[in-house]
Amino acid sequence: MRTAGLPPGEPVAVTLAVPPAAPAAPAPLRATSPPTPSVSPVSGQSSATVARSVPEDGSVVTTVSPRLRDGSGPKLIDARLAGQDPRMAAQPNEDLLEETPFGRLPVRAPDGLRPMDQYARPWSGARGNRIAIVIGGLGISQTSTQRAIRTLPGSVTLAFAASGNSLQRWMQEARTGGHEILLQVPMEPFDYPANDPGPLTLVTGKPAAQNLKALHQAMARITNYTGIVNFLGGRYLADAGALEPVLKDIAARGLLFLDDGAFAQSKTETLARTLDLPHGFADLTLDGELRRDAILRKLDDLQRIAERRGNAIGIGSAFDETVDAVAEWMKQAEGRGIEVVGVSALVSAPQQQQ
């Protein structure tokens, strides 16, 4: 039984392409086919549309149409303002914490410094194409967590599950290795409670006070994270009334919110703008098909999005196949003109610290 990634029953929002040269597949486009190329979308409800067409000559053409966002897109944070002294990266800044009945929670410092700024991974600030890769599910399996932290380059953002074990210890190892980190908060999926992400799940039918209590209990399990990313949450993210108090609290604490991009009905982007919440939206799920070659293709698709738009965000889980494929792909990323950055570098930043 796999311990990282989506549990059974949650709708999957990414449709993956089957390589046209697979032996068992019928040959595409023969003489009886119409002269126009066949096009098949391969991204489902991911926020970018990736299509592969097969003209009559048998070649494969990939077309990437990045998801159109309202406004002018991400306002990249100033690289000079990001980050923490590497020697102190595993230690929390006490000015960014408050004592509560649930434990220590992130807050803005008296001088306005945000946890998002303090714990962001610095990047070059240079012109070029930028990609953020987020690997989630850390803390569930001790073996998988250790392997992901020690295998993946420090420029990969790691997301820790609120229901995980030994989170503070793993956080310290990840931060020492240069990783930016997020906290995965469980949210109500469409098939809840048959598919129950755990006792800290935010649920649409509960009062806002109960959901905020669950959020704060989750937040207190770890420190040194730049923001929150949803774990599941198809139904919860689509309910603006339930979602707004949670996003408002996240914004007030100086954190970012990353939507994993799996649900087309999500209200996070609209609410984030009204709340001045730094937010991001994943463009592709990398490991909907858990095979090395499929994951590498998704990473190549992510690169094409970045080449067209200047930046892209991909998300996956800490499966061995995902970790190995990402580590392999990143060995050649710089040579392709790609800078892999922490996810905080690619979110909108309406209240960027000056």
Coordinates of C-alpha atoms in Angstrom, one line a residue:
M1 CA 0.0 0.0 0.0
R2 CA 1.5 3.3 -1.0
T3 CA 1.7 6.0 1.6
A4 CA 2.3 9.1 -0.4
G5 CA 0.0 10.8 -2.9
L6 CA -3.8 10.7 -3.4
P7 CA -5.8 8.1 -1.5
P8 CA -8.3 6.0 -3.5
G9 CA -11.5 7.6 -4.4
E10 CA -10.4 11.2 -5.0
P11 CA -11.2 12.5 -8.5
V12 CA -8.1 12.8 -10.5
A13 CA -7.9 15.9 -12.6
V14 CA -5.1 15.0 -15.0
T15 CA -5.5 13.0 -18.2
L16 CA -2.2 11.5 -19.3
A17 CA -1.2 10.7 -22.9
V18 CA -0.3 7.3 -23.9
P19 CA 2.9 7.4 -26.1
P20 CA 1.8 6.9 -29.7
A21 CA 4.5 4.3 -30.3
A22 CA 3.3 1.8 -27.7
P23 CA 3.4 -1.7 -29.2
A24 CA -0.2 -2.5 -28.1
A25 CA -1.7 0.7 -29.5
P26 CA -3.2 0.8 -33.0
A27 CA -1.2 2.8 -35.5
P28 CA -2.5 6.4 -35.5
L29 CA -3.8 8.1 -38.7
R30 CA -3.6 5.8 -41.7
A31 CA -4.6 6.5 -45.3
T32 CA -8.3 6.6 -44.4
S33 CA -7.8 9.4 -41.9
P34 CA -8.7 12.9 -42.7
P35 CA -5.9 15.2 -43.8
T36 CA -6.0 17.3 -40.6
P37 CA -3.9 16.2 -37.7
S38 CA -5.5 14.4 -34.8
V39 CA -5.1 16.3 -31.5
S40 CA -5.6 14.8 -28.0
P41 CA -5.5 16.8 -24.8
V42 CA -3.4 15.3 -22.2
S43 CA -3.8 17.5 -19.2
G44 CA -7.4 17.2 -18.2
Q45 CA -8.3 19.8 -15.6
S46 CA -4.7 20.8 -15.0
S47 CA -4.3 24.6 -15.3
A48 CA -2.3 24.3 -18.6
T49 CA -3.6 22.5 -21.7
V50 CA -1.0 20.2 -23.3
A51 CA -2.0 18.6 -26.6
R52 CA -0.1 16.1 -28.8
S53 CA -0.9 16.0 -32.5
V54 CA 0.1 13.3 -35.0
P55 CA 0.3 14.5 -38.6
E56 CA 0.2 12.1 -41.5
D57 CA 4.0 11.8 -41.5
G58 CA 3.8 10.0 -38.1
S59 CA 5.7 12.7 -36.2
V60 CA 4.5 13.8 -32.8
V61 CA 3.9 17.5 -32.2
T62 CA 3.3 18.8 -28.7
T63 CA 1.4 22.1 -28.2
V64 CA 1.2 23.8 -24.8
S65 CA -1.5 26.4 -24.0
P66 CA -0.8 27.8 -20.5
R67 CA -3.9 28.5 -18.4
L68 CA -4.9 32.1 -18.7
R69 CA -4.9 33.8 -15.3
D70 CA -6.7 37.1 -14.5
G71 CA -4.5 40.1 -14.4
S72 CA -0.9 40.1 -15.5
G73 CA 0.2 36.9 -13.8
P74 CA 2.6 36.2 -11.0
K75 CA 4.5 39.2 -9.6
L76 CA 7.8 37.6 -8.8
I77 CA 9.2 38.3 -5.4
D78 CA 12.4 40.2 -5.1
A79 CA 15.2 37.6 -4.8
R80 CA 17.2 39.9 -2.7
L81 CA 14.5 39.9 0.0
A82 CA 14.1 36.2 0.2
G83 CA 15.6 33.7 2.4
Q84 CA 17.3 32.9 5.7
D85 CA 20.9 32.6 6.7
P86 CA 21.7 28.9 5.6
R87 CA 23.4 28.3 9.0
M88 CA 20.1 29.0 10.7
A89 CA 17.7 27.5 8.1
A90 CA 16.6 24.7 10.4
Q91 CA 15.8 27.1 13.3
P92 CA 12.6 29.1 13.5
N93 CA 12.7 32.9 13.8
E94 CA 11.0 33.4 17.1
D95 CA 9.6 36.8 16.0
L96 CA 7.5 34.9 13.5
L97 CA 5.8 32.7 16.0
E98 CA 3.0 33.1 18.5
E99 CA 2.2 30.8 21.5
T100 CA -1.4 29.4 21.3
P101 CA -3.3 26.6 23.1
F102 CA -2.5 24.5 20.0
G103 CA 1.2 25.2 20.0
R104 CA 3.3 27.8 18.1
L105 CA 1.7 29.3 15.0
P106 CA 3.2 31.5 12.3
V107 CA 2.6 35.2 12.4
R108 CA 4.0 38.4 10.9
A109 CA 6.9 39.9 12.9
P110 CA 6.4 43.4 14.5
D111 CA 8.5 44.9 11.7
G112 CA 6.2 43.4 9.0
L113 CA 8.5 40.5 8.0
R114 CA 6.4 37.5 6.8
P115 CA 7.2 33.8 7.2
M116 CA 6.9 33.6 3.4
D117 CA 9.8 36.0 3.1
Q118 CA 12.0 34.6 5.9
Y119 CA 11.8 30.9 4.8
A120 CA 11.7 31.4 1.1
R121 CA 14.5 29.8 -0.9
P122 CA 16.7 32.5 -2.5
W123 CA 17.0 32.4 -6.3
S124 CA 19.2 34.2 -8.8
G125 CA 16.9 37.0 -9.8
A126 CA 18.2 36.6 -13.4
R127 CA 16.1 36.7 -16.5
G128 CA 15.1 33.3 -17.9
N129 CA 12.5 30.6 -17.5
R130 CA 11.7 29.5 -14.0
I131 CA 10.0 26.3 -12.7
A132 CA 8.9 25.3 -9.2
I133 CA 8.6 21.6 -8.5
V134 CA 6.6 20.7 -5.3
I135 CA 6.8 17.2 -3.9
G136 CA 4.2 16.4 -1.3
G137 CA 3.3 13.6 1.1
L138 CA 6.4 13.9 3.3
G139 CA 6.1 12.8 6.9
I140 CA 3.7 9.9 6.2
S141 CA 6.3 7.2 5.4
Q142 CA 9.6 7.7 7.3
T143 CA 11.5 5.8 4.6
S144 CA 10.0 7.8 1.7
T145 CA 10.5 11.0 3.5
Q146 CA 14.2 10.4 4.2
R147 CA 14.7 9.3 0.6
A148 CA 13.0 12.4 -0.9
I149 CA 15.0 14.8 1.3
R150 CA 18.3 13.1 0.6
T151 CA 17.8 12.5 -3.1
L152 CA 16.1 15.7 -4.4
P153 CA 18.1 18.8 -5.0
G154 CA 17.6 21.7 -2.5
S155 CA 15.7 23.7 -5.2
V156 CA 12.8 21.3 -5.0
T157 CA 10.0 22.5 -2.6
L158 CA 8.9 19.8 -0.2
A159 CA 5.3 19.7 1.3
F160 CA 4.8 18.0 4.6
A161 CA 1.5 16.3 5.5
A162 CA -0.1 17.7 8.6
S163 CA -0.9 14.1 9.7
G164 CA 2.7 13.0 9.3
N165 CA 5.1 11.8 11.9
S166 CA 8.3 13.5 13.3
L167 CA 7.6 16.5 11.2
Q168 CA 9.8 19.0 13.1
R169 CA 12.8 16.6 12.8
W170 CA 12.2 16.1 9.1
M171 CA 11.7 19.8 8.6
Q172 CA 15.1 20.5 10.1
E173 CA 16.8 18.0 7.8
A174 CA 15.0 19.4 4.8
R175 CA 15.9 23.0 5.6
T176 CA 19.5 22.1 6.3
G177 CA 19.5 20.6 2.8
G178 CA 18.3 23.9 1.3
H179 CA 14.6 23.0 0.7
E180 CA 11.8 25.5 0.9
I181 CA 8.8 23.7 2.6
L182 CA 5.1 23.9 2.6
L183 CA 2.4 22.4 4.9
Q184 CA -0.2 20.2 3.4
V185 CA -3.6 20.7 5.0
P186 CA -6.3 18.1 4.4
M187 CA -9.6 19.4 2.9
E188 CA -12.9 17.8 2.2
P189 CA -12.9 15.8 -1.1
F190 CA -16.0 15.2 -3.1
D191 CA -16.6 11.7 -1.7
Y192 CA -16.1 12.6 1.9
P193 CA -16.6 10.8 4.4
A194 CA -16.1 7.6 2.4
N195 CA -12.7 9.1 1.5
D196 CA -11.6 10.8 4.8
P197 CA -8.2 12.6 4.8
G198 CA -8.0 12.5 8.6
P199 CA -9.1 14.2 11.8
L200 CA -7.8 17.7 10.9
T201 CA -9.8 17.8 7.6
L202 CA -11.5 21.1 6.8
V203 CA -15.1 20.4 6.0
T204 CA -17.7 22.6 4.3
G205 CA -20.5 21.6 6.7
K206 CA -18.7 22.7 9.9
P207 CA -18.7 26.2 11.3
A208 CA -15.8 28.5 10.4
A209 CA -14.6 28.4 14.0
Q210 CA -14.2 24.6 13.9
N211 CA -12.3 24.7 10.6
L212 CA -10.0 27.4 11.9
K213 CA -9.3 25.3 15.0
A214 CA -8.4 22.3 12.7
L215 CA -6.2 24.6 10.6
H216 CA -4.4 25.9 13.6
Q217 CA -3.8 22.4 15.0
A218 CA -2.3 21.5 11.6
M219 CA -0.2 24.7 11.5
A220 CA 1.3 24.0 15.0
R221 CA 2.7 20.7 13.9
I222 CA 5.7 22.2 12.2
T223 CA 7.6 25.5 11.7
N224 CA 9.7 27.2 9.0
Y225 CA 7.2 26.8 6.1
T226 CA 6.4 29.5 3.6
G227 CA 2.8 28.5 3.1
I228 CA -0.1 26.1 2.8
V229 CA -1.0 23.7 0.0
N230 CA -4.3 21.7 -0.1
F231 CA -4.3 18.0 0.3
L232 CA -7.4 16.8 -1.6
G233 CA -10.2 19.3 -1.1
G234 CA -12.3 19.2 -4.3
R235 CA -15.5 20.0 -2.5
Y236 CA -14.0 22.4 0.1
L237 CA -12.1 24.5 -2.5
A238 CA -15.3 25.0 -4.5
D239 CA -17.2 26.4 -1.5
A240 CA -16.3 30.1 -1.3
G241 CA -18.2 30.6 2.0
A242 CA -16.2 27.8 3.8
L243 CA -12.9 28.7 2.1
E244 CA -12.8 32.4 2.7
P245 CA -12.2 32.4 6.6
V246 CA -9.4 30.0 6.1
L247 CA -7.6 31.9 3.4
K248 CA -8.1 35.1 5.3
D249 CA -6.3 33.6 8.3
I250 CA -3.5 32.3 6.1
A251 CA -3.1 35.8 4.5
A252 CA -3.1 37.5 7.9
R253 CA -0.2 35.3 9.1
G254 CA 2.0 36.2 6.2
L255 CA 1.9 32.9 4.4
L256 CA 1.2 31.9 0.8
F257 CA -1.4 29.5 -0.5
L258 CA -0.7 27.0 -3.3
D259 CA -3.6 25.4 -5.1
D260 CA -2.6 22.0 -6.5
G261 CA -4.5 22.8 -9.7
A262 CA -6.5 19.5 -9.6
F263 CA -10.0 21.0 -9.4
A264 CA -11.5 23.3 -12.0
Q265 CA -14.2 24.6 -9.6
S266 CA -11.7 25.9 -7.1
K267 CA -12.4 29.4 -5.8
T268 CA -8.9 30.0 -4.4
E269 CA -7.7 32.4 -7.1
T270 CA -10.7 34.7 -6.9
L271 CA -10.7 34.8 -3.1
A272 CA -6.9 35.3 -2.9
R273 CA -7.1 38.5 -5.0
T274 CA -9.8 40.0 -2.7
L275 CA -7.8 39.0 0.5
D276 CA -4.4 40.1 -0.8
L277 CA -3.2 36.6 -0.3
P278 CA 0.0 35.5 -2.1
H279 CA -1.2 32.5 -4.1
G280 CA 0.0 30.1 -6.8
F281 CA -1.7 27.6 -9.0
A282 CA 0.0 24.4 -10.1
D283 CA 0.1 23.9 -13.8
L284 CA 0.6 20.2 -14.0
T285 CA 0.4 17.1 -11.8
L286 CA 3.6 15.2 -12.6
D287 CA 2.8 11.7 -11.4
G288 CA -0.8 10.9 -12.3
E289 CA 0.7 8.0 -14.1
L290 CA 3.3 6.4 -11.9
R291 CA 6.0 5.5 -14.5
R292 CA 9.4 7.0 -15.0
D293 CA 8.9 7.8 -18.7
A294 CA 5.4 9.3 -18.1
I295 CA 6.8 11.5 -15.3
L296 CA 9.7 12.6 -17.4
R297 CA 7.2 13.6 -20.2
K298 CA 5.2 15.6 -17.8
L299 CA 8.4 17.5 -16.7
D300 CA 9.1 18.2 -20.3
D301 CA 5.6 19.5 -20.7
L302 CA 6.2 21.7 -17.7
Q303 CA 9.3 23.1 -19.3
R304 CA 7.3 24.0 -22.5
I305 CA 4.8 25.9 -20.3
A306 CA 7.7 27.9 -18.8
E307 CA 9.2 28.6 -22.2
R308 CA 5.9 30.1 -23.4
R309 CA 5.0 31.9 -20.2
G310 CA 8.3 32.4 -18.4
N311 CA 7.4 30.3 -15.4
A312 CA 5.5 27.1 -14.4
I313 CA 4.6 25.1 -11.3
G314 CA 4.5 21.3 -11.2
I315 CA 3.4 19.1 -8.3
G316 CA 3.8 15.4 -7.4
S317 CA 4.1 13.0 -4.5
A318 CA 7.0 11.4 -2.7
F319 CA 6.8 8.1 -4.5
D320 CA 10.1 6.5 -5.4
E321 CA 9.3 6.8 -9.1
T322 CA 8.6 10.5 -8.8
V323 CA 11.6 11.3 -6.7
D324 CA 14.0 9.4 -9.1
A325 CA 12.5 11.0 -12.3
V326 CA 12.6 14.5 -10.9
A327 CA 16.2 14.1 -9.7
E328 CA 17.2 12.7 -13.1
W329 CA 15.4 15.5 -15.0
M330 CA 16.9 18.2 -12.9
K331 CA 20.5 17.2 -13.8
Q332 CA 19.9 18.7 -17.2
A333 CA 17.5 21.5 -16.3
E334 CA 20.2 24.2 -16.1
G335 CA 21.6 23.3 -19.4
R336 CA 18.2 23.7 -20.9
G337 CA 18.0 27.3 -19.6
I338 CA 15.7 26.4 -16.7
E339 CA 16.1 27.7 -13.2
V340 CA 14.3 25.6 -10.6
V341 CA 13.2 27.9 -7.8
G342 CA 11.2 27.6 -4.6
V343 CA 7.5 27.9 -5.1
S344 CA 7.4 31.2 -3.2
A345 CA 9.3 32.8 -6.1
L346 CA 6.4 32.1 -8.5
V347 CA 3.3 33.1 -6.5
S348 CA 1.6 36.4 -6.8
A349 CA 2.8 38.8 -4.1
P350 CA 0.2 41.6 -3.6
Q351 CA 1.9 42.7 -0.3
Q352 CA 5.5 42.0 -1.1
Q353 CA 7.7 43.3 1.7
Q354 CA 9.6 46.4 0.7

